[in-house]
JSON list of C-alpha atoms in Angstrom, two decimals:
[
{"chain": "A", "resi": 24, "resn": "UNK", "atom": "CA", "xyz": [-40.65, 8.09, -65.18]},
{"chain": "A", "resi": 25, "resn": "UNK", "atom": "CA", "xyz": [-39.94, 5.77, -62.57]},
{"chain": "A", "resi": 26, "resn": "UNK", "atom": "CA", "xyz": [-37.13, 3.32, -63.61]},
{"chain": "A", "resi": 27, "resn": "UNK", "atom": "CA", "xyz": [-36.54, 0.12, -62.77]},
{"chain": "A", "resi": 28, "resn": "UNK", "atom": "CA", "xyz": [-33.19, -0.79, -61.78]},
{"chain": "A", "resi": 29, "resn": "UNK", "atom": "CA", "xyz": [-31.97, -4.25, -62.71]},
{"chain": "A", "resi": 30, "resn": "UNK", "atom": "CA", "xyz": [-28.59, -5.25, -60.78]},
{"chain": "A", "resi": 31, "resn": "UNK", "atom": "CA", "xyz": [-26.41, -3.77, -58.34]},
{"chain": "A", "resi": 32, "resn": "UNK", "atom": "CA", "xyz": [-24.47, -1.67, -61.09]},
{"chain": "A", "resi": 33, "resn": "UNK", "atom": "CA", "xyz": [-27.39, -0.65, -62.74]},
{"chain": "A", "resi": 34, "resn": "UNK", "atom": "CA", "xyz": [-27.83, 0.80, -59.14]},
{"chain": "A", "resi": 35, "resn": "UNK", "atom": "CA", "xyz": [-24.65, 2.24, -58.61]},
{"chain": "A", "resi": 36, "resn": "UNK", "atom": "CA", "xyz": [-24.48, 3.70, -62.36]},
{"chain": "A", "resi": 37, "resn": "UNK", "atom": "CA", "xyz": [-28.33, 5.36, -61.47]},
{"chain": "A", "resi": 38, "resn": "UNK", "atom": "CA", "xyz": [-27.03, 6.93, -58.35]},
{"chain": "A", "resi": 39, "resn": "UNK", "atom": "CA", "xyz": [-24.06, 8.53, -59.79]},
{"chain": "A", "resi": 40, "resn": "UNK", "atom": "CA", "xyz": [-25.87, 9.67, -62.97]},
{"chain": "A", "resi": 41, "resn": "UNK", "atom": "CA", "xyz": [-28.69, 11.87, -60.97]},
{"chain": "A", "resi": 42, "resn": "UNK", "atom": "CA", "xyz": [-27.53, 14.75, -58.60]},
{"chain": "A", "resi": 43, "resn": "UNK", "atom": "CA", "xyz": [-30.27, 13.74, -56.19]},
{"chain": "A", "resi": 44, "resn": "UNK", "atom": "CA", "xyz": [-32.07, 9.99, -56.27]},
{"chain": "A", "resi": 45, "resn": "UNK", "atom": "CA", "xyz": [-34.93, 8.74, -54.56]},
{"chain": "A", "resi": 46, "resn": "UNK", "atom": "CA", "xyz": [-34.45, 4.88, -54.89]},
{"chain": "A", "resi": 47, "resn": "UNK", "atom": "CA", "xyz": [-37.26, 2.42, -53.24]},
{"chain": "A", "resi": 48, "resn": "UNK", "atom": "CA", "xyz": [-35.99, -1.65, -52.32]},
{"chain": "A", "resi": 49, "resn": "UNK", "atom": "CA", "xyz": [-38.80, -4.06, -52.04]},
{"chain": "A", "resi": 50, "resn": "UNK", "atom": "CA", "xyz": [-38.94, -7.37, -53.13]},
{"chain": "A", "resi": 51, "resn": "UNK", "atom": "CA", "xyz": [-40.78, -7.45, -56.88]},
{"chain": "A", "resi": 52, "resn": "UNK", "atom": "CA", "xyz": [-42.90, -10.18, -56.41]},
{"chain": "A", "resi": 53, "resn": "UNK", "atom": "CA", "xyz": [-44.78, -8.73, -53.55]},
{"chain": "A", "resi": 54, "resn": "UNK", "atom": "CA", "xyz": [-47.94, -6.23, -53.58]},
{"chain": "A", "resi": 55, "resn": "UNK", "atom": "CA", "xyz": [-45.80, -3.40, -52.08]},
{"chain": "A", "resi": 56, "resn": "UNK", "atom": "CA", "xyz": [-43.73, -3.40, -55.48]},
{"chain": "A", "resi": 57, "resn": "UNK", "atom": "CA", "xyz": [-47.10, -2.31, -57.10]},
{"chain": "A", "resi": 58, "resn": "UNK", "atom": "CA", "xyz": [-47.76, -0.22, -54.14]},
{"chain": "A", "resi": 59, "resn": "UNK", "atom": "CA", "xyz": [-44.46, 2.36, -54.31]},
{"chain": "A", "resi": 60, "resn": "UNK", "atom": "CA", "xyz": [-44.62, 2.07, -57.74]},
{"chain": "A", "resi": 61, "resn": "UNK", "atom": "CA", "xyz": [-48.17, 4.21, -57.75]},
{"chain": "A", "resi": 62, "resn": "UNK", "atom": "CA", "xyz": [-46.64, 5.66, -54.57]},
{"chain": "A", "resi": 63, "resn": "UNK", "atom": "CA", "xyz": [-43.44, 6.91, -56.59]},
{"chain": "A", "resi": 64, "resn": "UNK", "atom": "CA", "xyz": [-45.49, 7.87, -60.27]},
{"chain": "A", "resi": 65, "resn": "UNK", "atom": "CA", "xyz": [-47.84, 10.59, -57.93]},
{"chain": "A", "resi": 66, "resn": "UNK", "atom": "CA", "xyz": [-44.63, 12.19, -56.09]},
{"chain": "A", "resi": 67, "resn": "UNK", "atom": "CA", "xyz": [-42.56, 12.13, -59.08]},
{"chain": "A", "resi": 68, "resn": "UNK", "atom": "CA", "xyz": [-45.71, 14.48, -60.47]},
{"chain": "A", "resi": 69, "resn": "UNK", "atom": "CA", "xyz": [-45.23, 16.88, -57.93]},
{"chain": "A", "resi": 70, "resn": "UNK", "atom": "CA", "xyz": [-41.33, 16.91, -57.38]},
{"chain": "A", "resi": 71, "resn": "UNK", "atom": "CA", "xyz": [-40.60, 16.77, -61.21]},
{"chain": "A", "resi": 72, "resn": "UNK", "atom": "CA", "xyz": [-37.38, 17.63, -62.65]},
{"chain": "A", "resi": 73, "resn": "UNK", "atom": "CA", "xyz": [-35.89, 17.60, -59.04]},
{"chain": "A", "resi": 74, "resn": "UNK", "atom": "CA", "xyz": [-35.89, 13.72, -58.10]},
{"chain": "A", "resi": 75, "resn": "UNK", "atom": "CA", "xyz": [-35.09, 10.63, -59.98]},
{"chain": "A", "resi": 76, "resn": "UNK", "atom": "CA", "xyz": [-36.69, 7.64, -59.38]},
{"chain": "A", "resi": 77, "resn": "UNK", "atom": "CA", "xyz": [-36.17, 4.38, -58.93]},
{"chain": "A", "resi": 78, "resn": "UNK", "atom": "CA", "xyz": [-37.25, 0.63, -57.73]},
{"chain": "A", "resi": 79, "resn": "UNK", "atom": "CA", "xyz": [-34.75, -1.90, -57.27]},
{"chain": "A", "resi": 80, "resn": "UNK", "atom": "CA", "xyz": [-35.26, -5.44, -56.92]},
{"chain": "A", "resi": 81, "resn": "UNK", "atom": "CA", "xyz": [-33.95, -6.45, -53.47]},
{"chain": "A", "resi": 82, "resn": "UNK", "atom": "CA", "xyz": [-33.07, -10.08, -54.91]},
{"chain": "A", "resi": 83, "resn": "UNK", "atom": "CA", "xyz": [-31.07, -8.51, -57.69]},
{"chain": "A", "resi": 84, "resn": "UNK", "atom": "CA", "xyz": [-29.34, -5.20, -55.79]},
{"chain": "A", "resi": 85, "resn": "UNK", "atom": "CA", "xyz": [-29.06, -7.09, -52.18]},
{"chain": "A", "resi": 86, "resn": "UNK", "atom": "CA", "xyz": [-24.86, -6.73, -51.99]},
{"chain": "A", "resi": 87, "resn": "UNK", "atom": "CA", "xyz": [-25.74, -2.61, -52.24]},
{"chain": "A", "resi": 88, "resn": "UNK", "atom": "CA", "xyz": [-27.70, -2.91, -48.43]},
{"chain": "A", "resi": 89, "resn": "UNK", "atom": "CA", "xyz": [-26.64, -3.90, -45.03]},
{"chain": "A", "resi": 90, "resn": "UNK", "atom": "CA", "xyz": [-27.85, -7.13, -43.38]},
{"chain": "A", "resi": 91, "resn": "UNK", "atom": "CA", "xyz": [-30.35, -4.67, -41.32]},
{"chain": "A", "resi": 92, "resn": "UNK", "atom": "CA", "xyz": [-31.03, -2.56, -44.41]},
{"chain": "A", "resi": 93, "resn": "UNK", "atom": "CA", "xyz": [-32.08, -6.09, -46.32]},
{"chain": "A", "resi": 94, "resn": "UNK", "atom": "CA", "xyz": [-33.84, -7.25, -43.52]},
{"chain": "A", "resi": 95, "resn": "UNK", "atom": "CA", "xyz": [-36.29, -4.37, -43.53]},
{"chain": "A", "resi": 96, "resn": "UNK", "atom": "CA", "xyz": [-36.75, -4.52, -47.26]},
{"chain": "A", "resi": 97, "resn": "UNK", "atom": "CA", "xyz": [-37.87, -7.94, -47.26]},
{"chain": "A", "resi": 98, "resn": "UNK", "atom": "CA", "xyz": [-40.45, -7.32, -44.56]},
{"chain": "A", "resi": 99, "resn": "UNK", "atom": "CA", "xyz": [-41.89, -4.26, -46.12]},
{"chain": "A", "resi": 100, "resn": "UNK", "atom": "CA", "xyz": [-39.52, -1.96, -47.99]},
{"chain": "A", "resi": 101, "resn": "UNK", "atom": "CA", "xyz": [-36.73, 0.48, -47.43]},
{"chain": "A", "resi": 102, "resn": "UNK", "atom": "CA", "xyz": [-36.64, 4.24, -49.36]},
{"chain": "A", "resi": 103, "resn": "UNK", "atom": "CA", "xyz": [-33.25, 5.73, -49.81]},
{"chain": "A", "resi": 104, "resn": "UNK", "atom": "CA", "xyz": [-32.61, 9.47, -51.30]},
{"chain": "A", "resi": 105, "resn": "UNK", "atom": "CA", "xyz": [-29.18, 10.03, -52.32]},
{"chain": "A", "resi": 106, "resn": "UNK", "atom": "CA", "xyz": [-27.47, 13.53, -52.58]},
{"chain": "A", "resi": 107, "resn": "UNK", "atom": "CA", "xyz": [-24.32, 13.63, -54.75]},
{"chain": "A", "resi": 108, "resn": "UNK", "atom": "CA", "xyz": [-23.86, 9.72, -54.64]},
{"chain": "A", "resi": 109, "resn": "UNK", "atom": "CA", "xyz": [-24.49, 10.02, -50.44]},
{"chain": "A", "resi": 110, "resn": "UNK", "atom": "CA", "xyz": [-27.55, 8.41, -48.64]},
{"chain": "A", "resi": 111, "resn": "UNK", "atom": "CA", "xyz": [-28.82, 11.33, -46.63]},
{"chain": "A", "resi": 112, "resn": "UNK", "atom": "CA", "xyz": [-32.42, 10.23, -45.57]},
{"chain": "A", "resi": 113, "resn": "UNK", "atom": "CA", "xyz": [-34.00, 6.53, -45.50]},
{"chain": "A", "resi": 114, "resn": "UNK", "atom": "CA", "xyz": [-37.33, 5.41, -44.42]},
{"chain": "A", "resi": 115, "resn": "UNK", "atom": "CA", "xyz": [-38.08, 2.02, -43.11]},
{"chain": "A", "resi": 116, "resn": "UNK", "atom": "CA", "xyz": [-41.89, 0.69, -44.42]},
{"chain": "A", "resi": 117, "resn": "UNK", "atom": "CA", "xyz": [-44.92, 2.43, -45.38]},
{"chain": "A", "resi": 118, "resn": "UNK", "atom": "CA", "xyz": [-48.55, 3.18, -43.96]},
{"chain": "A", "resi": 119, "resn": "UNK", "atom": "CA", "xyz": [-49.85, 1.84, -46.96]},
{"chain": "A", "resi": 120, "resn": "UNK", "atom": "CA", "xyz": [-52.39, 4.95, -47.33]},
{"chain": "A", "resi": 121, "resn": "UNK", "atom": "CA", "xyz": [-51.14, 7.10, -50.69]},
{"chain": "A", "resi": 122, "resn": "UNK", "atom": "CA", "xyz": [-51.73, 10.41, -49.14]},
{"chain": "A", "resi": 123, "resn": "UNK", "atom": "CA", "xyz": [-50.46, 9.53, -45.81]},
{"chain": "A", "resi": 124, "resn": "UNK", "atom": "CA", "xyz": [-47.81, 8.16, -47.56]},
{"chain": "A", "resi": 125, "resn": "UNK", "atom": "CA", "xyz": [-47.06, 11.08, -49.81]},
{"chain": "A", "resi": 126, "resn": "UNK", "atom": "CA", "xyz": [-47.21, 13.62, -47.17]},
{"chain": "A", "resi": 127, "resn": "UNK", "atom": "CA", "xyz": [-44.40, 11.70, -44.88]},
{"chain": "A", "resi": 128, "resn": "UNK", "atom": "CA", "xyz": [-42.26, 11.13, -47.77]},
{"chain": "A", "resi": 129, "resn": "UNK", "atom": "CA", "xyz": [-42.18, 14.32, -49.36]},
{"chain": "A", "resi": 130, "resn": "UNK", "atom": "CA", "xyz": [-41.72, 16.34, -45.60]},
{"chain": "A", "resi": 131, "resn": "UNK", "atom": "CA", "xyz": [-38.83, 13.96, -44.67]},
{"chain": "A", "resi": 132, "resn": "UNK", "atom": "CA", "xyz": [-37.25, 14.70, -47.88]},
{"chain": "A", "resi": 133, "resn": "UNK", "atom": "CA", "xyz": [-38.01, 18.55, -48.13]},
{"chain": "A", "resi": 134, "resn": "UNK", "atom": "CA", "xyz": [-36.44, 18.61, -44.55]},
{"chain": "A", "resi": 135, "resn": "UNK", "atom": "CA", "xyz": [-33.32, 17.51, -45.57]},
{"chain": "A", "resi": 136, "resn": "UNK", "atom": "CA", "xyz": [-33.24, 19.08, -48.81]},
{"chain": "A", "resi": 137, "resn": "UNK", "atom": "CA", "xyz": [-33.84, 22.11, -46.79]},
{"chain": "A", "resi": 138, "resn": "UNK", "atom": "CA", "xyz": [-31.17, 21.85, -44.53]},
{"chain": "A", "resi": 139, "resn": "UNK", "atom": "CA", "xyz": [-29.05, 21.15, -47.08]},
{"chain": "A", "resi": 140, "resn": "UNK", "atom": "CA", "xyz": [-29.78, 24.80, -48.92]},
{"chain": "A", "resi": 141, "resn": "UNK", "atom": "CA", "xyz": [-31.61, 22.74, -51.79]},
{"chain": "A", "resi": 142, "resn": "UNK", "atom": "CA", "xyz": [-35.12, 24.60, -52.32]},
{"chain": "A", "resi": 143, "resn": "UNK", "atom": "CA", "xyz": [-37.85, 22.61, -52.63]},
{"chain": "A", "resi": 144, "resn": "UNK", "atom": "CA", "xyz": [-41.43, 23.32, -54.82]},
{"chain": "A", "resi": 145, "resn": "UNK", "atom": "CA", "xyz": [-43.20, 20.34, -54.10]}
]
């Protein structure tokens, strides 16, 4: 299930909770909210118990992202995974393709799971 994260300690409280957290900012009044929401429901499918997911209003969780971070967000959107409560991969914008999409997410995060000694099935 993909939650939807409603403040900035909502946030914070979702990060801590999950060992690792995939969490995508986009503004929810835009098409691209709908977009990584499908985008998010098909990867959570394959990663499964692995990766929680999130969405996070960038009007409501702004004070969480730097100026550059929020800037990016607005214009398309910004995907963070967290580790232990640590951002260790981000991806600025989509290609707005699902499978394209899919396939760059889920190598950029299996590389760092990787390197991190975290094995991967998806």
């Amino acid at each position: 299930m993909v939650y939807e994260v409603r403040s900035s300690n909502e946030l914070k409280d979702f990060i801590s909770r999950h060992r690792i957290a995939l969490i995508a900012f986009a503004p929810k009044n835009d098409n691209i909210w709908r977009y990584l929401e499908m985008l998010l429901r098909r990867f959570e499918q394959r990663a499964g118990y692995l990766i929680s997911f999130a969405m996070a209003d960038i009007t409501t969780t702004a004070s969480l992202l730097s100026s550059e971070q929020l800037r990016i967000a607005r214009k398309s959107c910004l995907i963070q995974l967290y580790l232990d409560g640590e951002c260790v991969f981000e991806q600025e914008g989509v290609f707005g393709n699902i499978e394209t999409d899919l396939q760059v997410l889920r190598h950029g995060i299996k590389d760092v799971l990787k390197r991190r000694s975290i094995k991967t099935l998806f």
